[in-house]
Coordinates of C-alpha atoms and ligand atoms in Angstrom, one line a residue:
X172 CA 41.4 42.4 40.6
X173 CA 38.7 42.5 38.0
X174 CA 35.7 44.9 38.2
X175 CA 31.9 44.7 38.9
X176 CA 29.8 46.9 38.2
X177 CA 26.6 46.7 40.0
X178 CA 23.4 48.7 39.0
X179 CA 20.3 49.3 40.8
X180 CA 17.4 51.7 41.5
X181 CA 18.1 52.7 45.3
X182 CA 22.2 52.9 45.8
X183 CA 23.4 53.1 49.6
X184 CA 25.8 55.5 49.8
X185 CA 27.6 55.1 53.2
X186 CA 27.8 58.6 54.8
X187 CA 30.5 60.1 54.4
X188 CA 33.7 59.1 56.6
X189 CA 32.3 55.8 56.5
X190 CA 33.5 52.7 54.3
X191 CA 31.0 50.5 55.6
X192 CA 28.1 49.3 53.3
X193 CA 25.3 50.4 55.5
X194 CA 23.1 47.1 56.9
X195 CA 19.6 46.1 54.8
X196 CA 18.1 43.8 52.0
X197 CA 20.3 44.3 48.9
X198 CA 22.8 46.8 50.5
X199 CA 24.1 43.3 52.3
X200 CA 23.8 41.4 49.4
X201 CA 25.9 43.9 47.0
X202 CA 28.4 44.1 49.9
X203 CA 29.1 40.2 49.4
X204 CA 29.1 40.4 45.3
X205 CA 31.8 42.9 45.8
X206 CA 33.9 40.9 48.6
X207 CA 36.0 39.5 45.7
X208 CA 36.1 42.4 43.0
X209 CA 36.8 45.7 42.9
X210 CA 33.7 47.6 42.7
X211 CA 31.7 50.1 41.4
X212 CA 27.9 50.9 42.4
X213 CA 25.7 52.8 39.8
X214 CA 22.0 54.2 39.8
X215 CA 19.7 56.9 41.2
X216 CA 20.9 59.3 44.0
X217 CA 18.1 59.4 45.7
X218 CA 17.5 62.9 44.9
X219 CA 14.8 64.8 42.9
X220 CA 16.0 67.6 40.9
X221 CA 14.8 70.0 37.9
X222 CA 17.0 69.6 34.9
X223 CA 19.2 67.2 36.5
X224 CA 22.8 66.6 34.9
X225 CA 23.6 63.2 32.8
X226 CA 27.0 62.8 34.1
X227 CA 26.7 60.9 37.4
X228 CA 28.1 62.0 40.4
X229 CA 31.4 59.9 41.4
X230 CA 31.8 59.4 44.9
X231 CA 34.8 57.0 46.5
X232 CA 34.2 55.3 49.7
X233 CA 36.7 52.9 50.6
X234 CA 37.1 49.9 48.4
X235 CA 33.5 50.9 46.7
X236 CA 33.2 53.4 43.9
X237 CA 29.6 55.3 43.5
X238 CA 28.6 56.1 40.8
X239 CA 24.8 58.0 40.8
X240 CA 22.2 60.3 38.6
X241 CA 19.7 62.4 40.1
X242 CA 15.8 62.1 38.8
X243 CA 13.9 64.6 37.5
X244 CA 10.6 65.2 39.1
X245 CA 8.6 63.8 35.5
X246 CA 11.0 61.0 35.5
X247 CA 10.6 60.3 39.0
X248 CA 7.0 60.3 38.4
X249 CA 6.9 58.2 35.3
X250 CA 9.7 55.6 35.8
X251 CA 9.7 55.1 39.7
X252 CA 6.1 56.0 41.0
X253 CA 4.3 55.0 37.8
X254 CA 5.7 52.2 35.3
X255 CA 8.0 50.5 37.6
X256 CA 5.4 50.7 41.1
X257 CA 2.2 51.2 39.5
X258 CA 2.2 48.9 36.4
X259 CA 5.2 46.3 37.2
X260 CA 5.0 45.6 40.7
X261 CA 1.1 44.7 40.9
X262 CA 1.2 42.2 37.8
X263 CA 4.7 41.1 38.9
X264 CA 2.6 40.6 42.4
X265 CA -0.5 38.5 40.3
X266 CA -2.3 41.8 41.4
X267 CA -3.4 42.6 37.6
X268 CA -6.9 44.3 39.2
X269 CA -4.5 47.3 40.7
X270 CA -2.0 47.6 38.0
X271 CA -2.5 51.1 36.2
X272 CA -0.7 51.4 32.7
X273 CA 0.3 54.2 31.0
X274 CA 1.8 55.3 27.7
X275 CA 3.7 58.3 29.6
X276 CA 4.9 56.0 32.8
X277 CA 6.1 53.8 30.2
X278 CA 7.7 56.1 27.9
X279 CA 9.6 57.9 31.2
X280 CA 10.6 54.0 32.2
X281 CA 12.4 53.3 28.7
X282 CA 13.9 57.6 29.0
X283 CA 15.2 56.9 32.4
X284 CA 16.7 53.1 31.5
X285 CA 18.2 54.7 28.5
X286 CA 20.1 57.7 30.2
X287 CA 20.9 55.3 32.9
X288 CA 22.6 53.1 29.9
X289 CA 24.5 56.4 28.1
X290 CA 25.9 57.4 31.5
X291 CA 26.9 54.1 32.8
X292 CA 28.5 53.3 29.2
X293 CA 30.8 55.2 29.8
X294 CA 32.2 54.3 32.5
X295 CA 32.6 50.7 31.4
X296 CA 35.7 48.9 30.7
X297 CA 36.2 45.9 28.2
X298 CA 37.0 43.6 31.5
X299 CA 33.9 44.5 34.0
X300 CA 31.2 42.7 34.6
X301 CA 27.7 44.2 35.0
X302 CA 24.9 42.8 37.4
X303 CA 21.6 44.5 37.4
X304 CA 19.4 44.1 39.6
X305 CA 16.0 44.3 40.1
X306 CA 12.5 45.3 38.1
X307 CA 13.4 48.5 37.5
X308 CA 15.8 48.4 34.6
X309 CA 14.1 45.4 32.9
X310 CA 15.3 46.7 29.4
X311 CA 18.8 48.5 30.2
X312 CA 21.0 45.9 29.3
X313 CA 19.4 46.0 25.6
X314 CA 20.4 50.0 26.1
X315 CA 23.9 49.0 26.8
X316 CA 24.1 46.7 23.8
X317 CA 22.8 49.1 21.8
X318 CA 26.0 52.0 23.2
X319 CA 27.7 49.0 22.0
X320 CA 28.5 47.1 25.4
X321 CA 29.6 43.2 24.8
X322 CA 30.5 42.9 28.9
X323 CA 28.9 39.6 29.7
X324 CA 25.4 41.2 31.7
X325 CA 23.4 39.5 34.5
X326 CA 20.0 40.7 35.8
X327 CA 18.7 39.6 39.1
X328 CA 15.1 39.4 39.4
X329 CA 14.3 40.2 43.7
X330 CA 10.5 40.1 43.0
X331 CA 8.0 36.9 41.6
X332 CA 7.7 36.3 38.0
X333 CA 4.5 35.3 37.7
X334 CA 2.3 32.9 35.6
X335 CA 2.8 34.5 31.4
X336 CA -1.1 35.3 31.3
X337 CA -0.8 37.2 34.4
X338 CA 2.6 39.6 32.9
X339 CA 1.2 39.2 29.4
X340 CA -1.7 41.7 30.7
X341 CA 0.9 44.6 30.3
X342 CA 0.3 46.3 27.4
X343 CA 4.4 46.1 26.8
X344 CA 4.9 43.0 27.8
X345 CA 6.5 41.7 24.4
X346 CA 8.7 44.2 24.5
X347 CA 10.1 43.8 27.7
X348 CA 10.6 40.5 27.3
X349 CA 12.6 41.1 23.6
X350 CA 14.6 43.7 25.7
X351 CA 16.0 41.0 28.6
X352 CA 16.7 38.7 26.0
X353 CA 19.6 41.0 26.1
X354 CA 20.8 39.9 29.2
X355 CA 23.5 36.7 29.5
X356 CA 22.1 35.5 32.6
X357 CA 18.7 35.8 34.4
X358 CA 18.6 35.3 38.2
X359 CA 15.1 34.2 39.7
X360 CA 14.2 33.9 43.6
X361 CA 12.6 30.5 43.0
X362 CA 12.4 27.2 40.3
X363 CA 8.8 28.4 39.9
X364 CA 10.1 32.0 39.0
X365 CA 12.0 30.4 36.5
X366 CA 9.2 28.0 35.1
X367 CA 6.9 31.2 34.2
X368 CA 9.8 33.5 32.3
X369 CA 10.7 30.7 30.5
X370 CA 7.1 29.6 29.5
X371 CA 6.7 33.2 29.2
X372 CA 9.8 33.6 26.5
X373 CA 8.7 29.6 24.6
X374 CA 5.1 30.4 24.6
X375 CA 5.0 34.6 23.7
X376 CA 8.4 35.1 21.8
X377 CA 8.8 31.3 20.2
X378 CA 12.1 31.4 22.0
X379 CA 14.2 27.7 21.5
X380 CA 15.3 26.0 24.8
X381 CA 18.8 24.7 24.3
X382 CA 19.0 23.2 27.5
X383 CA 20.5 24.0 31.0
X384 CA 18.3 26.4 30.9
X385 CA 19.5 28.3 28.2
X386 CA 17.4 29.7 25.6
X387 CA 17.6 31.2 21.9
X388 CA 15.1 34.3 21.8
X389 CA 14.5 36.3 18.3
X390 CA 18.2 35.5 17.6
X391 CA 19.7 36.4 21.0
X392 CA 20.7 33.6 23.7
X393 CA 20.1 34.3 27.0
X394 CA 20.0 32.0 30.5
X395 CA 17.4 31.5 33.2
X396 CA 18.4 30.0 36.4
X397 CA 17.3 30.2 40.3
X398 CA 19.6 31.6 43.0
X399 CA 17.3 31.9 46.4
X400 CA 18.6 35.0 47.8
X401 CA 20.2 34.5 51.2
X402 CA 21.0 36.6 54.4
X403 CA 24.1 37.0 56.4
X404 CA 23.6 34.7 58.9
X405 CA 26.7 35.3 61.3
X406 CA 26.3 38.6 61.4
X407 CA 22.3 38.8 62.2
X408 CA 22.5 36.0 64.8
X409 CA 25.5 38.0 66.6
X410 CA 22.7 40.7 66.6
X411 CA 20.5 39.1 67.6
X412 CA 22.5 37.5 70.9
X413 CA 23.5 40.6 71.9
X414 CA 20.0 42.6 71.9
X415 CA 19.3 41.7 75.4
X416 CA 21.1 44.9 76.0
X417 CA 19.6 47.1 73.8
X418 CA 17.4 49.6 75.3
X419 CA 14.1 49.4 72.8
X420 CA 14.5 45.6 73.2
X421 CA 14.5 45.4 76.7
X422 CA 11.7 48.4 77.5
X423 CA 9.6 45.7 75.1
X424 CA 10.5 42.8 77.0
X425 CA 9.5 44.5 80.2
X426 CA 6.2 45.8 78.9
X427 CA 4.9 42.3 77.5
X428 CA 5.8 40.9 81.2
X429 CA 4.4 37.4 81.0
X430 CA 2.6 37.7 77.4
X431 CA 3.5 36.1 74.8
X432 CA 4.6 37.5 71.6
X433 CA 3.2 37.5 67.8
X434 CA 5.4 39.8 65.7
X435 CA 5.3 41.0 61.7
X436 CA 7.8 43.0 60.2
X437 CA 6.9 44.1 56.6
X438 CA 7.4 47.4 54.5
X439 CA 3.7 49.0 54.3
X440 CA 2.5 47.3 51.2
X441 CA -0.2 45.7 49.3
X442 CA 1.8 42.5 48.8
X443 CA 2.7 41.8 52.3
X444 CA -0.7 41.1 53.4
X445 CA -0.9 43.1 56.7
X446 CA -4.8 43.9 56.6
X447 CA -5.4 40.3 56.1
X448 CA -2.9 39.4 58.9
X449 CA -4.6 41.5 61.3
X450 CA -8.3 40.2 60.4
X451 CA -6.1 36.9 61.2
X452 CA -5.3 37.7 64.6
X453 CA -8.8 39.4 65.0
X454 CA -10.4 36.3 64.1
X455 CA -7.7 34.2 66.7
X456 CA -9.0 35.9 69.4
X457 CA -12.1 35.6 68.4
X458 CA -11.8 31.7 68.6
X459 CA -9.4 31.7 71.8
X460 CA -11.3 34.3 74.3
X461 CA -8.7 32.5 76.9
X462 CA -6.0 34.5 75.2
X463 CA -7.2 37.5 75.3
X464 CA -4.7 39.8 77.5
X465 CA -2.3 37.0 77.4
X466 CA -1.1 37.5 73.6
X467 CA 0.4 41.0 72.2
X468 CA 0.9 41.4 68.7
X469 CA 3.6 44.0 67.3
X470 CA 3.8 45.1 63.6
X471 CA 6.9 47.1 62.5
X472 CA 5.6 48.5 59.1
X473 CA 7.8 51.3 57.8
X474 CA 5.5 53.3 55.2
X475 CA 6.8 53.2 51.4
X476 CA 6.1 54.5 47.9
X477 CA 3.9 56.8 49.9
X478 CA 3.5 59.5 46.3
X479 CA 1.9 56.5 44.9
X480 CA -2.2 56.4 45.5
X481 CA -2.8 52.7 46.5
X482 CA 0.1 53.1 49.2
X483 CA -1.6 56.0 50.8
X484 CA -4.7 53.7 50.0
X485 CA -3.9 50.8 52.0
X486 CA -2.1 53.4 54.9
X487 CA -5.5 54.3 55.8
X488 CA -7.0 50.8 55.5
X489 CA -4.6 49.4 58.3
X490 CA -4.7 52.4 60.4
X491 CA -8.6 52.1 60.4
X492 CA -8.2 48.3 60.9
X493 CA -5.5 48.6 63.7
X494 CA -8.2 51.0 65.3
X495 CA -11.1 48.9 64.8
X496 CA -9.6 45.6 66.9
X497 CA -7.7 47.5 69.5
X498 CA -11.3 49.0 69.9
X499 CA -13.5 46.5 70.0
X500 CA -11.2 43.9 72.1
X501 CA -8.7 46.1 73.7
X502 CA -9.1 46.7 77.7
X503 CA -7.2 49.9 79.5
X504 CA -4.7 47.2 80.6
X505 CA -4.0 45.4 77.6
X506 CA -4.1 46.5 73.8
X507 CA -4.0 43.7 71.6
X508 CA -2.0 45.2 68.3
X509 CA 0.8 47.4 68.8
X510 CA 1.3 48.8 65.5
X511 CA 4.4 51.4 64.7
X512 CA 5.4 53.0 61.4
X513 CA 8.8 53.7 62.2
X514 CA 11.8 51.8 60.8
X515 CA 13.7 50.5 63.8
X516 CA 17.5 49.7 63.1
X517 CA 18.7 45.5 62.6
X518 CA 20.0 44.5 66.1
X519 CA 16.6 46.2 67.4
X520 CA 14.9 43.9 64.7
X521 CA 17.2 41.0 65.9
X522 CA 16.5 41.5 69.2
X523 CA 12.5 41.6 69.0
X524 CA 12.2 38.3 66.8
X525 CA 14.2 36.4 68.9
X526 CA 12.0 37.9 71.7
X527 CA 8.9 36.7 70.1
X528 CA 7.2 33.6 70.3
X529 CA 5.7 33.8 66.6
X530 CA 6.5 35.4 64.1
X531 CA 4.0 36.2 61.3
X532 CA 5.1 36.5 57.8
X533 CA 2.5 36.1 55.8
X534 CA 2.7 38.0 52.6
X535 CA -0.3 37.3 49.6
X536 CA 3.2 37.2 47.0
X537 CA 6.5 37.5 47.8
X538 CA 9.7 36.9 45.4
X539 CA 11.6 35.7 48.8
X540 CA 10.9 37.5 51.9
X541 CA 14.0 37.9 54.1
X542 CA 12.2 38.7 57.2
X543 CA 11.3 34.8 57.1
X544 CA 14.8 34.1 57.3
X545 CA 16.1 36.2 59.9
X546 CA 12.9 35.7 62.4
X547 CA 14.6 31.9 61.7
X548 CA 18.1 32.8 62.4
X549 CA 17.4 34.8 65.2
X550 CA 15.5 32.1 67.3
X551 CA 18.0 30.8 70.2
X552 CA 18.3 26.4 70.8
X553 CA 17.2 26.9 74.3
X554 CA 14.0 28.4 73.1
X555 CA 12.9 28.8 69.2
X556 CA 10.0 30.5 68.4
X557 CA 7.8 29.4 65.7
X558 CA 7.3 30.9 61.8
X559 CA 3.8 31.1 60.3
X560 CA 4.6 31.6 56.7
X561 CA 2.8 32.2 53.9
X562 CA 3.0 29.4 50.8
X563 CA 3.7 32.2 48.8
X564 CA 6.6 33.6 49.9
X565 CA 9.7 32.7 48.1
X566 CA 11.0 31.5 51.1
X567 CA 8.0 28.8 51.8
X568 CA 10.6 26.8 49.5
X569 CA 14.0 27.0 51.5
X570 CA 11.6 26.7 55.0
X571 CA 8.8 24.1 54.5
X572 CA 9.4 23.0 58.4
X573 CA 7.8 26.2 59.3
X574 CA 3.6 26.8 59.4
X575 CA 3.0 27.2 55.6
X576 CA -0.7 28.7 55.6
X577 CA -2.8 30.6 52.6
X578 CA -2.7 34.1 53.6
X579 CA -6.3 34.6 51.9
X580 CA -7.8 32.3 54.6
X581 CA -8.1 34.1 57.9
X582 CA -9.1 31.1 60.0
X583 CA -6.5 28.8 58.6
X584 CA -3.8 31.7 59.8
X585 CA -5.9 31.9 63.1
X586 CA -6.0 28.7 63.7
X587 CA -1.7 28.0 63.0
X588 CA -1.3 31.4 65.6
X589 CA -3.5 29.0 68.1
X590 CA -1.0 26.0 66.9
X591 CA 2.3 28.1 67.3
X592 CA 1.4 29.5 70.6
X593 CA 0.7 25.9 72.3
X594 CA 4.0 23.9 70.3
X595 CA 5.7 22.1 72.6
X596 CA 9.4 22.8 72.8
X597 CA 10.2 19.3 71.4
X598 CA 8.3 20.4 67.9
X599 CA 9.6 23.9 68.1
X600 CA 12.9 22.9 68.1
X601 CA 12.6 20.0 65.6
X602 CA 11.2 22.2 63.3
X603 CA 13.5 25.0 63.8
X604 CA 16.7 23.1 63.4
X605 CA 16.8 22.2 60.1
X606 CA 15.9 25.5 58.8
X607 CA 18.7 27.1 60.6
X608 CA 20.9 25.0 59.3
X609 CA 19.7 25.2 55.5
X610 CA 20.0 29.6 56.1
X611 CA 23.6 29.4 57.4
X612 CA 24.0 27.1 54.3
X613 CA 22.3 29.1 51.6
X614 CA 23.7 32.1 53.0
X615 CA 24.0 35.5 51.2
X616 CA 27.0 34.4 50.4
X617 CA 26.2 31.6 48.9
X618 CA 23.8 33.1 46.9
X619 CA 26.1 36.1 45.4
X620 CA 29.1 33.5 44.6
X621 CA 27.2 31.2 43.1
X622 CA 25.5 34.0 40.7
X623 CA 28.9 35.3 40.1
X624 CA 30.6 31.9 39.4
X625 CA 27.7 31.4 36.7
X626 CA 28.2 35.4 35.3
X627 CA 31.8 34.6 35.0
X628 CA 31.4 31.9 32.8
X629 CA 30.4 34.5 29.9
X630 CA 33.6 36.2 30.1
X631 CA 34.9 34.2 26.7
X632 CA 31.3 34.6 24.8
X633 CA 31.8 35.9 21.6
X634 CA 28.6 38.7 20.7
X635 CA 27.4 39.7 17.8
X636 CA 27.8 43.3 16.9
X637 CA 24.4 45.4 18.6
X638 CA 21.4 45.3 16.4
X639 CA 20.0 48.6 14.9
Ligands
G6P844 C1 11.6 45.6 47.2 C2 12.2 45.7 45.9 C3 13.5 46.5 45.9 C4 13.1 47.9 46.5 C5 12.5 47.7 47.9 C6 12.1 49.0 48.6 O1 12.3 44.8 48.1 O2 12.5 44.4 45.4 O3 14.0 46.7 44.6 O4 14.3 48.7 46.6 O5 11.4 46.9 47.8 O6 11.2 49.7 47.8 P1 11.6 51.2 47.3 O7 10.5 51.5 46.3 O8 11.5 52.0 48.5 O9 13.0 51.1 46.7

C-alpha cells in the first residue's frame, strides 16, 4: 500500500492503548485520507519545551504512524500565537483592522516551517505523498523542495482566502504566495476561495493560467481547485439518534420543559460572531415580548488561543454581554442565555442540536463551518429544526435551503429567529431534506477521495531540480 504523509499544526495522538483516531474537525477528516493508505501523521506535539530536540518523536498507533516536534516557548510565541493567529488568521478573516504584524512572528513562522521541513525530510520516501494542511505551514512545501523533496505536495486551505487587497495588506504577502507556488495542488473550501488566490497569484505574481485551473507562477506550476470539506454523516447521525440516553442530553431536555430551543456551538472567536449573535437574540426578544420565558438560548463556546490578547479580549466582551441580557430580561424562573465554556464531547453535541429547534450559526467569515452541517444532519424527519446561517459561511454554498442572513445586521438575524421559531413543519421539512441529502452526498469522504484522486495524478510529474 502506498504512503501519505499528512502534516498539520495540531496532531491527535490517540492515547495510548487506543487505535482510534479520536472524534473532531480534521482529526475525522485525516482518518478518511488515510482509509486507503498506509499512514503517517507529522507536526507539533502539543508541548512547550526549552531547547526542544529536532528529531521528532515516533509514536505507532495501530495502522497510523506519528510523527511530532515539540515547540519552543519563542517559537510557540512567534509562529503559533503571533504570525500564524495574530497576523494570518484576521486578514485571512477580512479582519485587516486586528491583524498585528511582526518581523519576529514572521521570522519564528518561516524558523518553525523550516525545521518542520528538515525533520519531516527525512522521513520521506520517493513513493509518499504529502498533504498539508492548513494556514500554518503556508511556505513548508517550498522548505521541502528546497531539502530536495520532488513527492507530488498538496496543501489544503480549512480557512477563507479572501479578496487579494485584503491578504496583500501583509507585509509578506508576496512571499507567501511565491512560497505555495511550490505546492502541486491547492485545496480551497469554496469556488469563491479559489477566485481570490488565483486573482491573487494573476494579478500580484503575473502568474499565467493554463487552464483547469492550473497556473504557471515565477516558473513553477501549481493548481487551484475547490473541495468543500465534508463530515461523517453516518457516524454523527447514529450519535445523534442515540443521545436520548445520554445523561447531559436528557437533564437539558428536562430543564427546557416546554421551551423551545436556539442553540450555537462555536470555538470562542472573533470570527464566529457570538457577540453579534447575542445582540441578535437580545434584539428578538426585544421585538417578540410574547417569547419571553418561552425561548432558551444555549451557547457551547469552548475558549481558544486564550495567550493571544484579542481572545482574552473578546472572552470578557461576551461574558459582560451574556451578563448584560440575562440581567436586564432574565426572571428568577427563566434565564434567557445559557452560556458554558466547556467543550462537551460529539454525541452530547449530537444530541443537543437535534434537541433544538434552531440552530444559530452565524459566523462574520468562515472557510466552511462544520457545525452548520452537523446541526443539519442531526435533525430527525419527524421533526427538523431549522438553520439560521450566516452568507458567509463556507457552508451558505452547500446549504442555501437554510436562513442565509448577514451576520452584521442584528434585526435581520432577529427577525429569521422569529421566522424559524413559527416554520411550519411542511417548510421545515422541505427545506431540510434536500440539505440532508446533499451532506450524506458531499460527505467527508467524499471530500478526502476526491482531493486524493486529484494529488495522485502528480505521481508521474517530472520536477525540476529545487532552486537555490
Ligand atoms: C480552525 C483552524 C484549524 C485549527 C482550529 C483550532 O478550525 O482551521 O487549523 O486547528 O481552528 O484552533 P487551534 O489554534 O486551537 O489549533
Amino acid at each position: 500500500m502506498a504512503r501519505l504523509i499528512i502534516v498539520s499544526n495540531r496532531v491527535a495522538v490517540p492515547a495510548e492503548g487506543k487505535d482510534a483516531v479520536s472524534a473532531g474537525g480534521l482529526a475525522v477528516a485525516v482518518k478518511e485520507a488515510f482509509s486507503s493508505y498506509e499512514g503517517l501523521w507529522f507536526g507539533w506535539s502539543g508541548n512547550i519545551r526549552d531547547n526542544p530536540s529536532l528529531e521528532p518523536e515516533l509514536i505507532d498507533r495501530g495502522p497510523i504512524q506519528y510523527a511530532v516536534l515539540d515547540l519552543s516557548p519563542q517559537d510557540h510565541r512567534e509562529y503559533y500565537a503571533g504570525f500564524a493567529n495574530r497576523a494570518l488568521w484576521p486578514i485571512m478573516h477580512y479582519r485587516i483592522g486586528l491583524g498585528t504584524f511582526s518581523r519576529s512572528d514572521y521570522a519564528g513562522y518561516q524558523r518553525v516551517n523550516q525545521s518542520f521541513a528538515r525533520a519531516l525530510a527525512k522521513l520521506v520516501e520517493p513513493d509518499d505523498l504529502i498533504w498539508v494542511h492548513d494556514y500554518h505551514l503556508l511556505p513548508l512545501a517550498s522548505e521541502l523542495r528546497g531539502q530536495g523533496i520532488a513527492n507530488p505536495i498538496g496543501y489544503f486551505h480549512h480557512i477563507p482566502w479572501p479578496a487579494a487587497d485584503v491578504f496583500n495588506t501583509l507585509p509578506a504577502s508576496n512571499e507567501l504566495l511565491r512560497a505555495m507556488a511550490d505546492y502541486d495542488l491547492i485545496g480551497l473550501q469554496t469556488d469563491a476561495d479559489v477566485q481570490n488566490l488565483s486573482r491573487n497569484f494573476i494579478d500580484t505574481m503575473r502568474a499565467i493560467p493554463l487552464g483547469g485551473g492550473a497556473l504557471m507562477v515565477d516558473g513553477r506550476r501549481t493548481r487551484i481547485r475547490s473541495f468543500p470539506i465534508g463530515i461523517d454523516v453516518a457516524s454523527f447521525k447514529e450519535a445523534a439518534d442515540k443521545a436520548g440516553s445520554n445523561k447531559v442530553v436528557r437533564e437539558t431536555m428536562a430543564g427546557l420543559r416546554t421551551r423551545k430551543l436556539l442553540i450555537g456551538v462555536d470555538r470562542l472567536d472573533y470570527s464566529k460572531g457570538v457577540p453579534e449573535r447575542m445582540e441578535a437574540v437580545d434584539r428578538f426578544f426585544a421585538s417578540n415580548p410574547d417569547q419571553r420565558g418561552n425561548v432558551v438560548y444555549i451557547q457551547i463556546t469552548p475558549k481558544s488561543r486564550s495567550e493571544v490578547p484579542e481572545y482574552e479580549q473578546l472572552s470578557r466582551e461576551v461574558n459582560e454581554k451574556v451578563g448584560d441580557i440575562n440581567g436586564t430580561l432574565g426572571e428568577p424562573a427563566w434565564t434567557p442565555i445559557q452560556y458554558v465554556t466547556k467543550a462537551y464531547p460529539r454525541p452530547v453535541l449530537a444530541g443537543l442540536y437535534r434537541a433544538a429547534r434552531v440552530g444559530l450559526v452565524t459566523p462574520m467569515r468562515d472557510g466552511m463551518n462544520l457545525v452548520a452541517k452537523e446541526y443539519v444532519v442531526a435533525q430527525s424527519e419527524e421533526d427538523p429544526g431549522v438553520l439560521v446561517l450566516s452568507k458567509f459561511a463556507g457552508a451558505a454554498r452547500q446549504l442555501p435551503e437554510a436562513l442565509l442572513v448577514n451576520p452584521y445586521d442584528r434585526f435581520e438575524v432577529a427577525e429569521a429567529i422569529r421566522q424559524a421559531l413559527y416554520m411550519p413543519r411542511a417548510e421545515r421539512l422541505e427545506r431540510w431534506k434536500p440539505m440532508a441529502d446533499r451532506m450524506l452526498r458531499e460527505d467527508v469522504d467524499w471530500w478526502a477521495r476526491s482531493y486524493m484522486a486529484e494529488l495522485e495524478s502528480f505521481r508521474t510529474v517530472e520536477r525540476e531540480p529545487p532552486r537555490a
